[in-house]
Coordinates of C-alpha atoms and ligand atoms in Angstrom, one line a residue:
M214 CA -10.3 18.6 26.5
A215 CA -14.6 18.0 25.8
F216 CA -15.2 14.1 24.9
D217 CA -15.9 14.3 20.9
P218 CA -18.1 11.0 19.9
N219 CA -16.6 11.7 16.0
K220 CA -13.1 10.6 17.3
R221 CA -11.4 7.0 17.8
P222 CA -10.4 6.9 21.6
D223 CA -6.5 6.9 21.7
D224 CA -6.6 3.5 24.5
M225 CA -9.4 1.5 22.1
A226 CA -8.5 -1.7 21.4
R227 CA -8.1 -3.0 17.6
I228 CA -10.6 -5.5 18.0
T229 CA -8.7 -8.5 16.2
T230 CA -10.5 -11.8 17.8
K231 CA -13.5 -13.2 18.1
E232 CA -13.7 -12.6 21.1
L233 CA -12.6 -8.9 21.1
A234 CA -15.6 -8.9 18.6
D235 CA -17.9 -10.3 21.1
R236 CA -17.6 -7.8 23.5
F237 CA -18.0 -4.9 21.0
I238 CA -21.1 -6.2 19.6
E239 CA -22.2 -6.6 23.0
E240 CA -21.5 -3.2 24.0
Q241 CA -23.4 -2.6 20.6
V242 CA -26.6 -4.5 21.0
N243 CA -26.9 -2.2 24.4
A244 CA -26.5 1.2 23.0
V245 CA -28.6 0.5 20.3
R246 CA -31.7 -0.4 22.6
A247 CA -31.0 2.3 23.9
Q248 CA -31.2 5.5 22.4
V249 CA -33.8 4.1 19.9
G250 CA -36.4 2.2 22.8
N251 CA -39.2 1.1 20.3
K252 CA -39.0 3.2 17.5
K253 CA -38.4 2.1 13.9
V254 CA -34.5 2.6 12.1
L255 CA -34.4 3.2 8.2
L256 CA -31.2 1.3 6.6
A257 CA -29.9 1.7 3.1
L258 CA -28.0 -1.7 2.3
S259 CA -26.5 -2.2 -0.5
G260 CA -25.2 -5.5 1.0
G261 CA -21.3 -4.1 0.6
V262 CA -19.6 -5.0 3.8
D263 CA -20.3 -2.0 6.0
S264 CA -23.6 -1.9 5.5
S265 CA -24.2 -5.2 5.6
V266 CA -22.3 -5.6 9.2
V267 CA -24.7 -2.7 10.2
A268 CA -27.3 -4.0 9.1
A269 CA -26.4 -7.8 11.1
L270 CA -26.3 -5.8 14.0
L271 CA -28.9 -3.8 14.4
I272 CA -31.4 -7.1 13.6
K273 CA -29.3 -8.6 16.5
A274 CA -30.1 -6.0 18.3
I275 CA -33.9 -4.5 17.8
G276 CA -35.3 -7.1 14.9
K277 CA -38.0 -5.7 13.1
Q278 CA -37.5 -2.5 13.8
L279 CA -35.3 -2.5 11.8
I280 CA -36.2 -2.0 7.9
C281 CA -33.7 -2.8 5.4
V282 CA -34.3 -1.0 1.8
H283 CA -32.2 -3.0 -0.5
V284 CA -32.3 -0.2 -4.5
N285 CA -30.8 -2.2 -6.8
H286 CA -30.1 0.3 -9.8
G287 CA -28.7 -2.3 -12.2
L288 CA -25.3 -1.5 -11.8
M289 CA -24.7 -4.8 -9.2
R290 CA -22.6 -7.1 -10.1
K291 CA -24.1 -11.2 -10.8
G292 CA -26.1 -12.7 -8.0
E293 CA -25.3 -9.9 -5.3
S294 CA -29.4 -8.2 -5.2
E295 CA -30.2 -12.6 -4.4
Q296 CA -27.3 -12.6 -2.3
V297 CA -28.7 -9.4 0.3
I298 CA -32.2 -11.0 -0.8
E299 CA -30.6 -14.8 0.5
V300 CA -29.1 -13.3 3.1
F301 CA -31.2 -11.1 4.8
G302 CA -34.9 -12.0 3.4
K303 CA -34.2 -15.8 4.6
A304 CA -31.5 -16.6 6.3
L305 CA -31.5 -13.2 9.2
D306 CA -35.5 -13.6 8.3
A307 CA -35.2 -9.6 8.1
N308 CA -37.3 -6.6 7.7
L309 CA -36.3 -6.1 4.2
V310 CA -37.8 -3.3 1.6
Y311 CA -36.3 -5.0 -2.7
V312 CA -37.0 -1.9 -4.9
D313 CA -35.7 -2.7 -8.2
A314 CA -35.0 0.4 -10.3
T315 CA -33.4 -0.5 -12.9
D316 CA -35.5 0.8 -15.8
R317 CA -35.5 4.3 -13.3
F318 CA -31.4 4.3 -13.7
L319 CA -30.5 2.9 -17.2
D320 CA -33.4 5.1 -19.4
L321 CA -31.9 8.3 -16.7
L322 CA -28.4 7.3 -17.5
A323 CA -28.8 6.7 -21.9
G324 CA -27.2 8.9 -24.0
V325 CA -24.8 10.3 -20.9
S326 CA -21.2 9.8 -21.0
D327 CA -19.6 11.9 -18.8
P328 CA -17.5 9.3 -15.9
E329 CA -18.7 12.6 -13.1
S330 CA -22.0 13.6 -14.8
K331 CA -22.7 9.4 -14.7
R332 CA -21.4 9.8 -10.4
K333 CA -23.6 12.7 -9.9
I334 CA -26.9 11.2 -11.9
I335 CA -26.3 8.0 -10.0
G336 CA -26.4 9.6 -6.5
K337 CA -28.5 11.6 -7.1
E338 CA -31.5 8.9 -8.1
F339 CA -30.5 6.9 -5.7
I340 CA -30.9 8.7 -2.8
E341 CA -34.3 9.9 -4.5
V342 CA -35.7 6.2 -5.2
F343 CA -34.3 6.0 -1.2
A344 CA -36.5 8.7 -0.2
D345 CA -39.5 7.8 -1.7
E346 CA -39.7 4.5 0.3
A347 CA -38.3 6.0 3.4
R348 CA -41.9 8.4 2.6
K349 CA -43.9 4.9 2.1
L350 CA -43.0 4.1 5.8
E351 CA -44.9 5.1 8.7
G352 CA -43.2 5.9 12.4
V353 CA -39.5 5.6 11.2
E354 CA -37.2 7.6 13.6
F355 CA -33.6 6.9 12.8
L356 CA -31.3 6.6 10.1
A357 CA -28.0 3.2 10.4
Q358 CA -25.7 4.5 8.2
G359 CA -22.5 2.1 8.0
T360 CA -20.1 4.6 8.2
I361 CA -16.9 3.4 9.0
Y362 CA -14.1 5.3 10.9
P363 CA -11.9 6.1 8.0
D364 CA -15.1 7.8 5.9
I365 CA -14.8 10.1 9.4
L366 CA -11.2 10.9 8.9
E367 CA -11.5 11.8 5.0
S368 CA -14.7 14.2 5.6
V369 CA -12.0 15.8 8.2
K370 CA -9.2 15.9 5.1
Q371 CA -12.1 17.9 2.9
A372 CA -13.7 19.8 5.6
E373 CA -10.0 21.1 5.7
G374 CA -10.2 21.6 1.7
K375 CA -8.2 19.0 0.3
K376 CA -9.7 17.8 -3.2
A377 CA -10.4 14.7 -4.1
V378 CA -9.7 13.3 -7.9
K379 CA -13.3 12.0 -8.5
S380 CA -16.6 12.2 -5.9
H381 CA -16.0 9.4 -4.2
H382 CA -18.7 10.0 -1.9
N383 CA -21.7 10.4 -4.0
V384 CA -24.6 9.7 -1.9
G385 CA -25.5 12.9 -0.4
G386 CA -28.2 14.0 2.0
L387 CA -31.4 12.6 1.4
P388 CA -33.8 16.0 1.6
E389 CA -35.2 18.8 4.0
D390 CA -38.7 16.4 4.5
L391 CA -36.8 13.6 5.9
K392 CA -35.6 13.9 9.1
F393 CA -33.8 11.3 11.1
E394 CA -31.6 10.7 13.8
L395 CA -28.5 9.1 13.3
V396 CA -27.2 5.5 14.3
E397 CA -23.9 4.5 13.1
P398 CA -22.7 1.6 15.2
V399 CA -19.3 0.9 13.6
K400 CA -18.2 4.5 12.7
L401 CA -15.0 4.2 14.8
L402 CA -13.7 0.8 13.5
F403 CA -11.3 0.3 10.3
K404 CA -12.3 -1.8 8.4
D405 CA -10.1 -5.1 9.4
E406 CA -12.1 -5.1 12.0
V407 CA -15.5 -4.3 11.3
R408 CA -14.8 -8.0 8.8
V409 CA -14.0 -9.4 12.4
V410 CA -17.1 -8.1 13.9
G411 CA -19.1 -9.3 10.4
E412 CA -17.7 -12.9 10.9
A413 CA -18.6 -12.5 15.1
L414 CA -22.1 -11.5 13.6
G415 CA -22.3 -15.0 11.3
L416 CA -22.4 -13.2 8.4
P417 CA -21.0 -15.2 5.5
H418 CA -17.0 -15.0 4.2
A419 CA -17.6 -14.2 1.4
M420 CA -19.9 -11.0 1.8
V421 CA -17.2 -9.6 4.8
Y422 CA -14.5 -10.3 2.7
R423 CA -16.5 -9.1 -0.5
Q424 CA -13.5 -6.6 -2.2
P425 CA -14.4 -2.8 -2.5
F426 CA -17.1 -2.1 -5.0
P427 CA -17.6 1.9 -5.9
G428 CA -21.2 3.4 -5.5
P429 CA -22.3 3.3 -9.2
G430 CA -21.9 0.1 -9.4
L431 CA -20.8 -1.3 -13.2
G432 CA -22.0 2.4 -14.2
V433 CA -18.2 3.2 -13.6
R434 CA -16.9 0.7 -15.7
C435 CA -19.4 0.0 -19.0
L436 CA -17.7 3.2 -19.7
G437 CA -19.2 6.2 -21.6
A438 CA -22.5 6.0 -22.2
I439 CA -23.8 3.0 -20.9
T440 CA -26.3 0.7 -23.3
R441 CA -28.1 -2.7 -22.3
E442 CA -26.1 -4.7 -23.8
R443 CA -23.2 -4.3 -23.6
L444 CA -24.0 -3.4 -19.4
A445 CA -25.0 -7.6 -19.9
A446 CA -22.1 -8.2 -21.6
L447 CA -19.7 -6.3 -18.7
R448 CA -21.6 -8.1 -15.6
E449 CA -20.8 -12.2 -17.9
A450 CA -18.1 -10.9 -18.1
D451 CA -17.2 -10.3 -14.9
A452 CA -18.6 -12.9 -13.4
I453 CA -16.6 -15.5 -14.7
L454 CA -13.2 -12.9 -13.7
R455 CA -14.8 -13.7 -10.6
E456 CA -15.0 -17.7 -10.9
E457 CA -11.6 -18.0 -11.9
F458 CA -10.3 -16.0 -9.6
D459 CA -11.6 -18.1 -6.8
N460 CA -10.9 -21.6 -9.0
F461 CA -7.5 -20.5 -8.8
G462 CA -7.3 -19.1 -4.9
L463 CA -6.2 -15.2 -6.2
A464 CA -9.8 -14.4 -4.8
G465 CA -8.5 -13.4 -0.8
K466 CA -4.7 -12.2 -2.4
V467 CA -5.7 -9.2 -4.9
W468 CA -7.6 -6.5 -3.4
Q469 CA -9.8 -5.2 -6.2
Y470 CA -10.4 -7.0 -9.7
F471 CA -12.7 -6.7 -12.1
V472 CA -13.4 -6.3 -16.0
V473 CA -14.3 -3.1 -17.9
V474 CA -16.3 -3.0 -21.2
P475 CA -15.5 0.4 -22.9
D476 CA -17.7 1.6 -26.1
I477 CA -15.0 0.6 -28.7
K478 CA -15.4 -2.2 -30.7
S479 CA -12.6 -4.2 -33.0
V480 CA -13.2 -6.9 -36.0
G481 CA -12.9 -10.6 -34.9
V482 CA -14.2 -13.4 -36.0
K483 CA -16.4 -16.2 -34.7
D484 CA -17.2 -19.4 -36.1
D485 CA -15.3 -18.4 -39.9
S486 CA -17.6 -15.6 -39.5
R487 CA -16.3 -11.9 -39.2
Y488 CA -17.2 -10.8 -35.4
E489 CA -17.6 -7.0 -34.4
G490 CA -17.3 -7.1 -30.4
W491 CA -16.3 -5.1 -27.5
P492 CA -13.0 -6.0 -25.8
A493 CA -13.0 -7.3 -22.4
I494 CA -10.5 -5.0 -20.1
L495 CA -9.3 -7.2 -17.0
R496 CA -8.2 -4.9 -14.0
A497 CA -6.4 -6.3 -11.3
V498 CA -4.2 -4.2 -8.0
N499 CA -2.8 -4.6 -4.7
T500 CA -3.0 -1.2 -2.6
K501 CA -2.7 -0.4 1.5
D502 CA -5.5 3.6 0.9
A503 CA -6.4 3.0 -2.8
M504 CA -4.5 6.2 -2.9
T505 CA -1.6 4.9 -5.3
A506 CA -1.6 1.0 -6.5
T507 CA 0.4 -1.7 -7.5
I508 CA -0.7 -3.8 -10.4
E509 CA -0.6 -7.6 -9.3
E510 CA 0.8 -10.4 -11.8
I511 CA -1.9 -12.4 -13.2
P512 CA -0.6 -15.7 -13.9
Y513 CA -0.9 -16.8 -17.7
E514 CA -2.8 -20.2 -17.1
V515 CA -5.3 -17.9 -15.6
L516 CA -5.1 -14.9 -18.0
H517 CA -5.7 -17.7 -20.9
K518 CA -8.4 -19.4 -19.0
V519 CA -9.9 -16.0 -18.3
T520 CA -10.2 -15.2 -22.2
A521 CA -11.2 -18.6 -23.4
R522 CA -14.5 -19.0 -21.1
I523 CA -15.7 -14.7 -21.9
T524 CA -15.0 -15.1 -25.2
A525 CA -16.3 -18.6 -25.5
E526 CA -20.0 -17.4 -22.8
V527 CA -20.3 -13.7 -23.4
E528 CA -21.8 -12.3 -25.9
G529 CA -20.8 -8.6 -27.6
I530 CA -17.0 -9.6 -26.4
N531 CA -13.8 -11.1 -28.5
R532 CA -10.9 -9.6 -27.2
V533 CA -9.8 -10.0 -23.3
L534 CA -7.5 -7.4 -22.8
Y535 CA -4.7 -6.5 -19.3
D536 CA -4.1 -3.6 -18.3
I537 CA -0.9 -3.4 -16.3
T538 CA -0.7 0.2 -15.0
P539 CA 0.3 0.7 -11.6
K540 CA -2.1 4.0 -9.7
P541 CA -0.7 6.3 -10.6
T542 CA -1.2 7.0 -14.0
G543 CA -4.3 5.4 -14.5
T544 CA -6.4 5.0 -10.8
I545 CA -7.7 2.2 -10.2
E546 CA -11.4 2.4 -12.4
W547 CA -11.2 3.8 -15.8
E548 CA -13.6 6.3 -15.0
Ligands
XMP869 P1 -9.6 5.4 -7.9 O1 -10.6 5.1 -9.3 O2 -10.7 7.1 -7.7 O3 -10.6 4.2 -6.9 O4 -8.6 5.2 -8.0 C1 -10.4 4.5 -5.8 C2 -11.1 3.3 -5.0 O5 -12.0 3.9 -4.8 C3 -13.3 2.7 -5.4 N1 -13.7 4.6 -6.3 C4 -15.4 4.6 -5.7 N2 -15.9 4.1 -5.2 N3 -17.9 5.1 -5.7 C5 -17.3 5.1 -4.2 O6 -17.9 4.6 -3.3 C6 -16.6 5.6 -6.6 O7 -17.4 7.0 -7.6 C7 -15.8 5.4 -6.5 N4 -15.2 6.0 -7.7 C8 -13.7 4.7 -7.1 C9 -12.0 2.4 -6.2 O8 -13.4 1.0 -7.1 C10 -11.4 1.8 -5.5 O9 -11.6 1.1 -4.3

């Protein structure tokens, strides 16, 4: 049978240790150098596990020949873009282009409430912002991507005609005028292996073991039509939940946990006055493959602490609810 570069060889050892990761890194560093020579490589660096590991690997292989573009769509969690700048721009001294496109995204999303329309707008605009940056650069012939093995398996499934519940793969192809050869050094790895490689490359533990975060970001957690005020409340509430999960030692144990803020208000009371606000909905789930999920039973002590902090510290929120619906019937995200 012909060699298929997109198929993981049956005898490929699972990367579980630093030694195996170091060997993989050395092989890929050589492979990337052989592939790109002295040419420039472009990478969309979201700050997620896969693109971060690819960035660190390519910085090791080709240094400043790699140009990382970080597009802040205004829907990142608190502190995320700052971490990308800190780790890649400063500590690893990468060639990093930071684009704050918050206004472009939020202006386009104003008044749009349908979840799939929101996803499409975010995905399309992301490509446009990235393409605008790519056109400004000269002599780039390669595009690096954080494709991992489950992405390849998923595309095979979709090519076979299986239907997705939500359009997750929102970042489609680049416009016709931008043609690059792909560099995909981790495309045969599973997620747990990518993490081991990331740690071997010296990336911070919190970045490598970061919980999954959807491409459209907080955009699908600020339910319905996004407003800047409600988005700001969501971002603060979500940061409090994450901080308390860290404090109570839950962060590494729960697969995904986050806050959702719907576009409804209820009557509450604050400082002896009527206080109308949004509810913050907490979600914490465990899953193996995201196709089904069980809910994490968050201890009451944690729920009380998070509720007290969110209602005291976040402008516009007056209640906290806890979603105990497994998937099915609830999907993990609300939109
Ligand atoms: P659902 O909500 O379908 O989510 O149960 C399953 C997993 O996929 C993530 N998710 C997305 N990821 N773009 C992404 O990159 C999206 O549009 C998207 N929607 C959901 C979700 O966070 C969960 O991990």
